[in-house]
Coordinates of C-alpha atoms in Angstrom, one line a residue:
M27 CA 24.0 -1.6 56.4
A28 CA 22.6 0.1 53.3
A29 CA 21.5 3.7 53.6
E30 CA 17.8 4.4 53.3
K31 CA 16.6 5.8 50.0
L32 CA 15.7 9.5 49.9
E33 CA 12.1 10.2 48.9
F34 CA 10.8 13.2 47.0
H35 CA 9.0 14.7 49.9
E36 CA 12.3 14.6 52.0
M37 CA 14.2 16.8 49.5
G38 CA 12.6 20.1 50.6
L39 CA 10.7 20.7 47.3
D40 CA 7.8 23.0 46.8
E41 CA 4.3 21.5 47.6
R42 CA 3.2 22.2 44.1
L43 CA 6.1 20.2 42.7
I44 CA 5.3 17.3 45.1
E45 CA 1.7 17.4 44.0
A46 CA 2.7 17.2 40.3
I47 CA 5.1 14.3 41.0
A48 CA 2.3 12.4 42.8
K49 CA 0.1 13.0 39.7
L50 CA 2.8 11.4 37.5
N51 CA 2.6 8.3 39.8
W52 CA 6.4 8.5 40.7
A53 CA 6.5 6.4 43.8
Q54 CA 10.2 7.1 44.5
P55 CA 13.1 8.7 42.8
T56 CA 15.4 6.8 40.5
L57 CA 19.1 6.5 41.3
I58 CA 20.2 9.5 39.2
Q59 CA 17.3 11.6 40.6
E60 CA 18.2 10.6 44.2
K61 CA 21.8 11.6 43.8
A62 CA 21.6 14.6 41.5
I63 CA 18.6 16.6 42.8
P64 CA 20.0 17.3 46.4
L65 CA 23.3 18.4 44.9
A66 CA 21.7 20.6 42.3
L67 CA 19.5 22.3 45.0
E68 CA 22.7 23.2 46.8
G69 CA 23.8 25.1 43.7
K70 CA 26.6 22.8 42.5
D71 CA 27.6 22.1 38.9
L72 CA 26.9 18.5 37.9
L73 CA 28.4 16.1 35.4
A74 CA 26.1 13.0 35.5
R75 CA 26.3 9.8 33.6
A76 CA 23.3 7.5 33.7
R77 CA 21.9 5.0 31.2
T78 CA 19.1 5.9 28.9
G79 CA 15.6 5.7 30.4
S80 CA 16.9 6.3 34.0
G81 CA 15.1 9.6 34.5
K82 CA 17.8 12.2 33.7
T83 CA 15.3 14.7 32.4
A84 CA 13.5 15.0 35.7
A85 CA 16.8 15.0 37.5
Y86 CA 17.6 18.4 36.2
A87 CA 14.1 19.7 35.5
I88 CA 13.0 19.4 39.2
P89 CA 15.9 21.6 40.6
I90 CA 15.4 24.2 37.8
I91 CA 11.7 24.5 38.7
E92 CA 12.4 24.6 42.4
H93 CA 15.0 27.4 41.8
L94 CA 12.6 29.4 39.7
L95 CA 9.8 29.2 42.3
N96 CA 12.1 30.4 45.0
T97 CA 13.4 33.2 42.9
K98 CA 9.9 34.5 42.1
K99 CA 9.2 34.9 45.8
S100 CA 11.7 37.7 45.9
T101 CA 11.5 39.3 42.5
C102 CA 8.7 40.0 40.0
E103 CA 10.9 40.7 37.0
Q104 CA 10.3 38.3 34.1
A105 CA 13.4 37.0 32.4
V106 CA 15.0 33.9 30.8
R107 CA 16.7 32.3 33.7
A108 CA 17.2 28.7 32.5
L109 CA 18.4 27.3 29.1
V110 CA 18.2 23.7 28.1
L111 CA 20.3 22.6 25.0
V112 CA 19.3 19.4 23.3
P113 CA 20.7 17.7 20.2
T114 CA 17.4 16.8 18.5
K115 CA 14.1 18.5 18.0
E116 CA 12.1 15.5 19.1
L117 CA 14.0 15.5 22.4
G118 CA 13.3 19.2 22.8
Q119 CA 9.6 18.7 22.6
Q120 CA 9.8 15.8 25.1
V121 CA 11.7 18.0 27.6
Q122 CA 9.1 20.7 27.2
Q123 CA 6.3 18.2 27.8
M124 CA 8.1 16.9 30.9
I125 CA 8.6 20.4 32.4
R126 CA 4.9 21.3 31.7
Q127 CA 3.8 18.1 33.6
L128 CA 6.0 19.1 36.5
T129 CA 4.7 22.6 36.5
A130 CA 1.0 21.6 36.2
Y131 CA 0.1 23.3 39.5
C132 CA 2.3 26.4 39.0
T133 CA 1.7 27.2 35.3
W134 CA 1.4 30.9 35.8
D135 CA 4.6 31.1 37.8
V136 CA 6.9 29.1 35.4
R137 CA 6.7 29.6 31.7
V138 CA 8.5 27.3 29.2
A139 CA 9.2 27.7 25.5
D140 CA 10.6 25.2 23.0
V141 CA 12.4 26.9 20.0
S142 CA 14.0 23.7 18.6
G143 CA 11.3 23.1 15.9
Q144 CA 11.4 24.1 12.3
A145 CA 9.1 27.0 12.7
D146 CA 10.2 30.3 11.1
I147 CA 12.3 32.7 13.3
S148 CA 9.6 35.4 12.9
A149 CA 7.0 32.9 14.2
Q150 CA 9.0 32.2 17.4
R151 CA 9.8 35.9 18.0
P152 CA 6.5 36.7 19.9
I153 CA 7.0 33.7 22.2
L154 CA 10.5 34.9 23.2
M155 CA 9.3 38.5 23.6
E156 CA 7.3 37.3 26.6
K157 CA 10.6 36.2 28.2
P158 CA 9.8 32.7 29.2
D159 CA 11.6 31.4 32.4
I160 CA 12.9 28.3 30.6
V161 CA 14.0 28.1 26.9
I162 CA 14.6 24.8 25.2
G163 CA 16.4 24.4 21.9
T164 CA 19.2 23.1 19.8
P165 CA 22.5 25.1 19.9
S166 CA 22.1 26.3 16.3
R167 CA 18.5 27.6 16.8
V168 CA 19.3 29.3 20.1
L169 CA 22.4 31.0 18.7
L170 CA 20.4 32.3 15.7
H171 CA 17.9 33.9 18.1
V172 CA 20.7 35.5 20.1
E173 CA 22.4 36.9 17.0
Q174 CA 19.1 38.4 15.8
H175 CA 18.5 39.9 19.2
T176 CA 15.3 38.1 19.8
L177 CA 16.8 36.3 22.8
S178 CA 19.0 37.9 25.5
L179 CA 21.0 35.6 27.9
C180 CA 24.0 37.7 28.9
T181 CA 22.5 39.2 32.0
S182 CA 19.6 37.1 33.2
L183 CA 20.7 33.4 32.7
E184 CA 21.2 31.6 35.9
M185 CA 21.1 27.9 34.9
L186 CA 22.4 26.0 31.9
V187 CA 21.6 22.3 31.0
I188 CA 23.2 20.3 28.1
D189 CA 21.2 17.2 27.7
E190 CA 22.7 14.2 25.9
A191 CA 26.0 16.0 25.9
D192 CA 27.9 13.2 24.2
L193 CA 25.8 13.7 21.0
L194 CA 26.1 17.5 20.6
F195 CA 29.5 17.4 18.9
S196 CA 28.7 14.4 16.8
F197 CA 25.5 16.2 15.5
G198 CA 27.7 19.1 14.3
F199 CA 27.0 21.6 17.0
E200 CA 30.5 22.2 18.2
N201 CA 31.1 25.6 16.6
D202 CA 27.5 26.8 17.4
L203 CA 27.9 25.8 21.0
K204 CA 31.3 27.5 21.4
N205 CA 29.9 30.7 19.8
L206 CA 26.8 30.5 22.1
L207 CA 28.9 30.2 25.3
G208 CA 30.4 33.6 24.4
H209 CA 27.0 35.2 24.8
L210 CA 26.4 33.7 28.2
P211 CA 27.2 35.4 31.6
K212 CA 30.4 34.4 33.4
I213 CA 28.6 32.9 36.4
Y214 CA 25.8 30.3 36.1
Q215 CA 25.0 26.9 37.4
A216 CA 25.5 24.2 34.8
F217 CA 24.5 20.5 34.3
L218 CA 25.9 18.1 31.8
M219 CA 23.7 15.0 31.4
S220 CA 25.1 12.1 29.3
A221 CA 24.8 8.3 28.8
T222 CA 28.5 8.0 28.1
F223 CA 31.7 9.8 29.0
N224 CA 33.7 10.3 25.8
E225 CA 36.2 12.9 24.6
D226 CA 33.5 15.3 23.6
V227 CA 32.0 15.3 27.1
Q228 CA 35.4 15.9 28.6
A229 CA 35.8 18.9 26.2
L230 CA 32.4 20.3 27.2
K231 CA 33.3 19.8 30.9
E232 CA 36.2 22.2 30.5
L233 CA 34.2 24.7 28.6
V234 CA 31.0 24.8 30.7
L235 CA 31.5 23.5 34.2
H236 CA 33.2 25.0 37.3
N237 CA 34.4 22.5 40.0
P238 CA 31.6 20.0 39.1
V239 CA 30.5 17.0 41.1
V240 CA 30.9 14.0 38.9
L241 CA 28.1 11.4 39.2
K242 CA 29.3 8.2 37.5
L243 CA 26.7 5.8 38.7
Q244 CA 27.8 2.2 39.0
E245 CA 25.2 0.6 36.7
S246 CA 25.3 -1.0 33.3
Q247 CA 24.2 0.9 30.2
L248 CA 21.2 -1.5 29.8
P249 CA 18.9 -3.0 32.4
D250 CA 19.6 -6.6 33.6
S251 CA 17.9 -9.7 32.3
S252 CA 15.1 -9.5 34.9
Q253 CA 13.8 -6.4 33.2
L254 CA 15.2 -6.5 29.6
T255 CA 15.3 -9.8 27.7
Q256 CA 17.6 -9.7 24.6
Y257 CA 17.4 -12.3 21.8
R258 CA 19.1 -12.9 18.5
I259 CA 18.0 -14.9 15.4
N260 CA 20.6 -16.0 12.8
C261 CA 19.0 -15.8 9.4
E262 CA 19.9 -14.6 5.9
E263 CA 18.7 -11.2 4.4
E264 CA 15.7 -12.6 2.6
E265 CA 14.6 -14.7 5.6
K266 CA 14.3 -11.5 7.7
F267 CA 11.2 -10.5 5.8
L268 CA 9.8 -14.1 6.3
L269 CA 10.5 -13.8 10.0
I270 CA 9.0 -10.4 10.5
Y271 CA 5.9 -11.5 8.6
T272 CA 5.5 -14.6 10.8
L273 CA 6.1 -12.8 14.1
L274 CA 3.6 -10.0 13.4
K275 CA 1.0 -11.8 11.4
L276 CA 0.7 -14.7 13.9
S277 CA 1.0 -12.2 16.8
L278 CA 4.0 -14.1 18.3
I279 CA 5.3 -10.7 19.3
R280 CA 2.6 -8.6 21.0
G281 CA 2.5 -5.0 22.2
K282 CA 3.9 -1.8 20.8
T283 CA 7.0 -2.4 18.8
I284 CA 9.7 -0.3 17.0
I285 CA 11.4 -2.0 14.1
F286 CA 14.9 -0.4 13.4
V287 CA 16.5 -0.5 9.9
N288 CA 19.6 1.1 8.6
S289 CA 18.3 3.1 5.6
I290 CA 15.2 5.1 4.5
D291 CA 14.7 2.9 1.4
K292 CA 14.4 -0.2 3.6
C293 CA 11.9 1.7 5.8
Y294 CA 9.5 2.0 2.9
R295 CA 10.4 -1.4 1.5
L296 CA 9.4 -3.1 4.8
K297 CA 6.3 -0.9 5.1
L298 CA 5.1 -1.8 1.6
F299 CA 5.9 -5.5 2.3
L300 CA 3.8 -5.5 5.4
E301 CA 1.0 -3.7 3.6
Q302 CA 0.6 -6.8 1.3
F303 CA -0.6 -8.7 4.4
S304 CA -2.8 -5.9 5.8
I305 CA -0.3 -5.2 8.7
A306 CA -0.5 -1.4 9.3
S307 CA 2.7 0.4 10.3
C308 CA 4.1 3.9 10.1
V309 CA 7.5 5.2 9.0
L310 CA 9.6 7.6 11.1
N311 CA 12.7 9.1 9.5
S312 CA 14.6 12.3 8.8
E313 CA 12.8 13.1 5.6
L314 CA 9.5 13.8 7.4
P315 CA 8.7 17.3 8.8
I316 CA 9.3 17.8 12.5
H317 CA 5.6 18.4 13.2
S318 CA 4.8 15.0 11.6
R319 CA 7.6 13.2 13.5
C320 CA 6.5 14.6 16.8
H321 CA 2.9 13.8 16.0
I322 CA 3.8 10.2 15.2
I323 CA 5.7 9.8 18.4
N324 CA 2.9 11.3 20.4
Q325 CA 0.2 9.2 18.9
F326 CA 2.3 6.0 19.1
S327 CA 2.8 6.7 22.9
R328 CA -1.0 7.1 23.2
G329 CA -1.7 3.8 21.5
F330 CA -2.9 4.9 18.1
Y331 CA -0.3 2.7 16.3
D332 CA 1.3 -0.7 17.2
Y333 CA 4.3 -0.7 14.8
I334 CA 6.8 2.0 13.9
I335 CA 9.6 1.4 11.3
A336 CA 12.4 3.8 12.2
T337 CA 16.0 4.7 11.2
D338 CA 18.8 6.1 13.2
E339 CA 20.7 7.5 10.3
H340 CA 22.7 10.1 12.2
D341 CA 24.6 7.3 13.9
L342 CA 25.2 5.7 10.6
T343 CA 26.6 8.8 9.0
N344 CA 29.1 9.2 11.8
A345 CA 30.1 5.5 11.9
S346 CA 33.0 6.0 9.5
S347 CA 34.8 9.0 8.2
T348 CA 34.9 7.5 4.7
D349 CA 31.1 7.4 4.4
E350 CA 31.1 11.1 5.6
M351 CA 33.5 12.1 2.9
K352 CA 31.4 10.4 0.2
K353 CA 28.3 12.2 1.4
K354 CA 30.0 15.5 1.2
K355 CA 31.1 14.8 -2.4
S356 CA 27.7 13.6 -3.5
H357 CA 25.6 16.2 -1.8
G358 CA 22.5 16.1 -4.0
K359 CA 18.8 16.9 -3.7
R360 CA 18.2 13.8 -1.7
A361 CA 20.6 14.8 1.0
K362 CA 19.1 18.3 1.3
G363 CA 15.7 16.8 2.2
K364 CA 17.1 15.1 5.4
D365 CA 17.0 16.8 8.7
N366 CA 20.4 16.9 10.4
E367 CA 18.8 17.4 13.8
Y368 CA 16.7 14.2 13.6
G369 CA 17.1 11.5 16.2
V370 CA 14.9 8.6 17.2
S371 CA 17.1 6.0 18.8
R372 CA 18.4 8.4 21.4
G373 CA 16.7 10.4 24.2
I374 CA 13.1 9.9 23.0
D375 CA 10.8 8.3 25.6
F376 CA 8.3 5.9 23.8
Q377 CA 5.8 5.2 26.6
N378 CA 4.9 1.6 27.3
L379 CA 7.1 0.2 24.5
S380 CA 7.1 -3.6 24.7
N381 CA 9.5 -4.6 22.0
V382 CA 12.4 -3.4 19.9
I383 CA 13.3 -5.4 16.8
N384 CA 16.6 -4.7 15.1
F385 CA 15.8 -5.7 11.5
D386 CA 19.3 -4.7 10.7
V387 CA 22.2 -5.0 13.1
P388 CA 23.3 -1.5 14.1
L389 CA 26.8 -0.5 12.9
T390 CA 28.1 0.6 16.3
V391 CA 27.7 -0.6 19.9
E392 CA 26.4 2.8 21.0
S393 CA 23.7 2.6 18.4
Y394 CA 22.6 -0.8 19.7
I395 CA 22.4 0.5 23.2
H396 CA 20.4 3.6 22.2
R397 CA 18.0 1.5 20.2
V398 CA 17.4 -1.2 22.8
G399 CA 17.2 1.6 25.5
R400 CA 13.8 2.7 24.1
T401 CA 12.2 -0.2 25.9
A402 CA 12.4 -1.5 29.5
R403 CA 12.5 2.1 30.7
V404 CA 12.2 2.9 34.5
D405 CA 10.4 -0.2 35.9
N406 CA 8.8 -1.5 32.8
Q407 CA 9.6 -4.8 31.2
G408 CA 10.9 -5.0 27.6
T409 CA 12.2 -7.4 24.9
A410 CA 14.8 -6.8 22.2
L411 CA 15.1 -9.1 19.2
T412 CA 18.0 -8.8 16.6
F413 CA 18.0 -10.4 13.2
V414 CA 21.6 -11.3 12.2
S415 CA 22.7 -12.3 8.7
H416 CA 26.0 -13.9 7.9
K417 CA 27.5 -10.6 6.9
E418 CA 26.5 -9.0 10.2
L419 CA 28.1 -11.5 12.5
P420 CA 31.2 -9.3 13.1
L421 CA 28.9 -6.4 14.2
L422 CA 27.0 -8.7 16.5
Q423 CA 30.3 -9.9 18.0
Q424 CA 31.3 -6.4 18.9
V425 CA 27.9 -5.8 20.6
E426 CA 28.1 -9.0 22.6
E427 CA 31.7 -8.3 23.7
A428 CA 30.8 -4.9 24.9
L429 CA 27.7 -6.0 26.8
T430 CA 29.2 -9.1 28.4
G431 CA 32.2 -6.9 29.5
E432 CA 29.7 -4.9 31.6
N433 CA 27.3 -7.6 32.8
M434 CA 27.0 -11.2 32.0
D435 CA 23.2 -10.9 32.1
C436 CA 23.2 -8.6 29.1
A437 CA 24.3 -11.3 26.6
L438 CA 22.0 -11.9 23.7
K439 CA 20.2 -15.3 24.0
P440 CA 19.4 -17.4 20.9
Y441 CA 15.7 -17.1 20.1
R442 CA 14.2 -20.6 19.9
F443 CA 12.7 -20.4 16.4
H444 CA 13.3 -22.8 13.6
I445 CA 13.1 -21.4 10.0
E446 CA 12.0 -24.9 8.8
E447 CA 8.7 -24.6 10.6
I448 CA 7.6 -21.6 8.6
E449 CA 8.6 -22.8 5.1
G450 CA 4.9 -22.8 4.2
F451 CA 5.0 -19.0 4.3
R452 CA 8.0 -18.6 2.1
Y453 CA 6.1 -18.6 -1.2
R454 CA 3.7 -16.0 0.1
C455 CA 6.6 -13.7 1.1
K456 CA 8.3 -14.1 -2.2
D457 CA 5.0 -13.3 -3.9
A458 CA 4.6 -10.1 -1.9
M459 CA 8.2 -9.0 -2.5
R460 CA 7.7 -9.1 -6.3
S461 CA 5.3 -6.2 -5.9
V462 CA 7.8 -4.1 -3.9
T463 CA 10.0 -2.7 -6.6
K464 CA 12.5 0.2 -6.6
Q465 CA 9.9 2.3 -8.4
S466 CA 7.2 1.6 -5.9
I467 CA 9.5 2.5 -3.0
K468 CA 10.4 5.8 -4.7
E469 CA 6.7 6.6 -5.3
A470 CA 5.9 5.7 -1.7
R471 CA 8.6 8.1 -0.4
L472 CA 7.4 11.0 -2.6
K473 CA 3.7 10.3 -1.8
E474 CA 4.2 10.4 2.0
I475 CA 6.5 13.4 2.0
K476 CA 3.9 15.4 -0.1
Q477 CA 1.1 14.3 2.2
E478 CA 3.0 15.2 5.4
L479 CA 4.0 18.6 4.0
L480 CA 0.4 19.3 3.1
N481 CA -0.9 18.2 6.6
S482 CA 1.8 20.1 8.5
E483 CA 2.0 23.4 6.6
K484 CA -1.0 24.2 4.5
L485 CA -3.6 22.8 6.9
K486 CA -1.8 24.1 10.0
T487 CA -4.4 26.8 10.8
Y488 CA -7.3 24.4 10.0
F489 CA -6.0 21.9 12.5
E490 CA -5.5 24.6 15.1
D491 CA -9.2 25.4 14.8
N492 CA -10.2 21.7 14.6
P493 CA -8.0 19.7 17.0
R494 CA -10.3 16.7 16.7
D495 CA -9.5 16.3 13.0
F496 CA -5.8 16.5 13.8
Q497 CA -6.3 13.6 16.3
L498 CA -7.9 11.6 13.5
L499 CA -5.0 12.1 11.2
R500 CA -3.3 8.7 10.9
H501 CA 0.2 8.0 9.8
D502 CA -0.2 4.2 9.4
R503 CA -2.5 4.3 6.4
P504 CA -1.4 2.2 3.4
L505 CA 0.5 4.0 0.7
H506 CA -0.5 1.4 -2.0
P507 CA 2.0 2.2 -4.7
A508 CA 2.6 -1.6 -4.9
I509 CA 0.0 -4.0 -6.1
V510 CA -1.8 -5.5 -3.1
K511 CA -3.1 -9.0 -3.6
P512 CA -6.2 -9.8 -1.6
H513 CA -5.5 -13.5 -1.0
L514 CA -2.4 -12.6 1.1
K515 CA -4.4 -10.9 3.8
N516 CA -5.6 -14.1 5.4
V517 CA -3.6 -17.0 6.9
P518 CA -5.0 -20.4 6.1
D519 CA -5.0 -22.8 9.0
Y520 CA -3.1 -25.5 7.2
L521 CA -0.1 -23.1 6.8
I522 CA 0.3 -22.5 10.5
P523 CA 2.9 -24.9 11.9
K524 CA 1.7 -27.5 14.4
T525 CA 4.1 -26.3 17.0
L526 CA 2.6 -22.7 16.8
R527 CA -1.1 -23.5 16.6
G528 CA -1.5 -23.3 20.3
I529 CA 0.1 -19.8 20.7
A530 CA -0.5 -18.2 17.3
N531 CA -3.2 -15.6 16.9
P532 CA -3.5 -14.6 13.2
F533 CA -3.5 -10.8 12.9
I534 CA -7.0 -9.4 12.3
S535 CA -7.6 -5.7 12.8
K536 CA -10.3 -4.7 15.4
R537 CA -12.3 -2.9 12.7
K538 CA -12.4 -6.0 10.5
R539 CA -13.3 -8.2 13.5
W540 CA -16.2 -5.9 14.3
R541 CA -17.3 -5.7 10.7
S542 CA -17.2 -9.5 10.2
K543 CA -19.2 -10.0 13.4
F544 CA -21.7 -7.3 12.4
S545 CA -22.2 -8.7 8.9
K546 CA -22.6 -12.2 10.3
N547 CA -25.4 -11.1 12.6
N548 CA -27.1 -9.2 9.8
Q549 CA -26.9 -12.2 7.5
Q550 CA -28.6 -14.4 10.1
K551 CA -31.4 -11.9 10.5
K552 CA -31.9 -11.7 6.7
I553 CA -32.1 -15.5 6.5
K554 CA -34.8 -15.6 9.2
V555 CA -36.9 -12.8 7.5
Y556 CA -36.6 -14.5 4.1
K557 CA -37.8 -17.8 5.5
K558 CA -40.8 -16.2 7.1
Q559 CA -41.8 -14.5 3.8
N560 CA -41.2 -17.4 1.5
P561 CA -43.9 -20.1 1.9
L562 CA -41.6 -22.7 0.2
K563 CA -39.0 -22.1 2.9
N564 CA -41.5 -21.7 5.8
F565 CA -43.5 -24.9 5.7
T566 CA -42.5 -28.0 7.8
L567 CA -42.9 -31.5 6.6
T568 CA -44.6 -33.9 9.0
R569 CA -44.9 -37.6 8.2
R570 CA -48.0 -39.6 9.1
K571 CA -47.6 -42.5 11.3
K572 CA -48.5 -45.8 9.6
R573 CA -51.3 -47.7 11.3
K574 CA -50.4 -51.1 12.5
T575 CA -52.5 -53.8 10.8
K576 CA -53.2 -57.1 12.4
E577 CA -51.6 -59.9 10.5
K578 CA -54.2 -62.4 9.1
P579 CA -53.6 -66.0 10.0
A580 CA -52.4 -68.1 7.1
E581 CA -55.0 -70.2 5.4
P582 CA -54.6 -73.9 5.8

């Protein structure tokens, strides 16, 4: 007989925490939360492995908050008692947001500060001078504050969390983390949270944990087929653009969607291509400032955008040592512009994400899992679609072997879509691609970077005083360095395949739909007024009825 599931109110948590959890509409804890929270409340070190989107952040945040609330009952001294180390700045902001939601009813008792952003050290110093209870940051930024004596951890720290532990060494934080551990006290409670157990996690286990409880939950790295549906389409490289145009323009894929590609150039190439057909999208990559990236993620989660084109370049740079050596040799201006602490495919929670499209097959199995793991999180449904060219078949084979080894339900199903049915759109796509040149891609990258820098730095104080204007800032506006041809915006009915006419819904923006309806009503009103004023248009013609005449009898 299976044991009954432990509920949040049965864990002995503070009433304010229970109230905050109820506000978040968490009906019951996930598997990792049910196992980890009671052990953490007992003061044990934890090494937990759970798949992405399983609720790992709350699994360590709830015990930390509970410990701080209990500590403040006996002491009034303000000090940094918990440290959360994350590999990326986007994840740092997400952890801060989660902790603030959980402390909504005890804001004055628990203070949290995120120092993982790109803000200047001097700008973060006043925040740390207030000695927040929880500090969140990347190992390099936290170590910098410790060395400059703006943050002291050697006496007050009681809890340490390393989130996404399997990424820290791959992101180049190994030396920073080892140096930082030398500034920590000898006794503290530690949590290592990870999606996989690799050699780096084992090395961290020896460095950080003391007699830990290992939670290796028996679950696949991705949800089963009842929650996550995975498809693949075999097509050539040029046909990928034809496919993405058809799927988005005819609304065959609906809901919020992330499209993953393998390079920044292809990000802007795809964005400029979609602009030809008035399909708005925004780009998310390591060249953009941290404030803009977090703003894009926040607005996407709130429903401002429908499509994001993203890269997971950090996984690509670590895919092979040869590529890494080449990058070290050719370390030019372009490489300097990239943020080494950028990460989209891992750890970020895109709320209510319906679809993930792999425009390019990821180079590693881990990258595929992290990409697809952005959707079908917690209890939500999700769909993953992968475009596979002939050259990418070996990469797809590696993914399928890894997934079927864990669970037969995780195999990628063929997407029933025949390229022959959309041949009528091929000429349109080729016409659009002629406008997307290398020069236009370069201009688009420079234009967006300049615009984002202007918005995030020079207008920072303005947006602080005018938050409404900051909300109106949109990242999916067209860049237009390529020539946009008006005739490509609409889809003629005769081009839509007969098999798709029943389900296709040609893409028309809400604004244009409202404008067309408004202009149509105005036009009808103008016609009525014109008819009343013009006598030639106002009169009605009535025909007289002919009188019936009696026929005269014929003369003899």
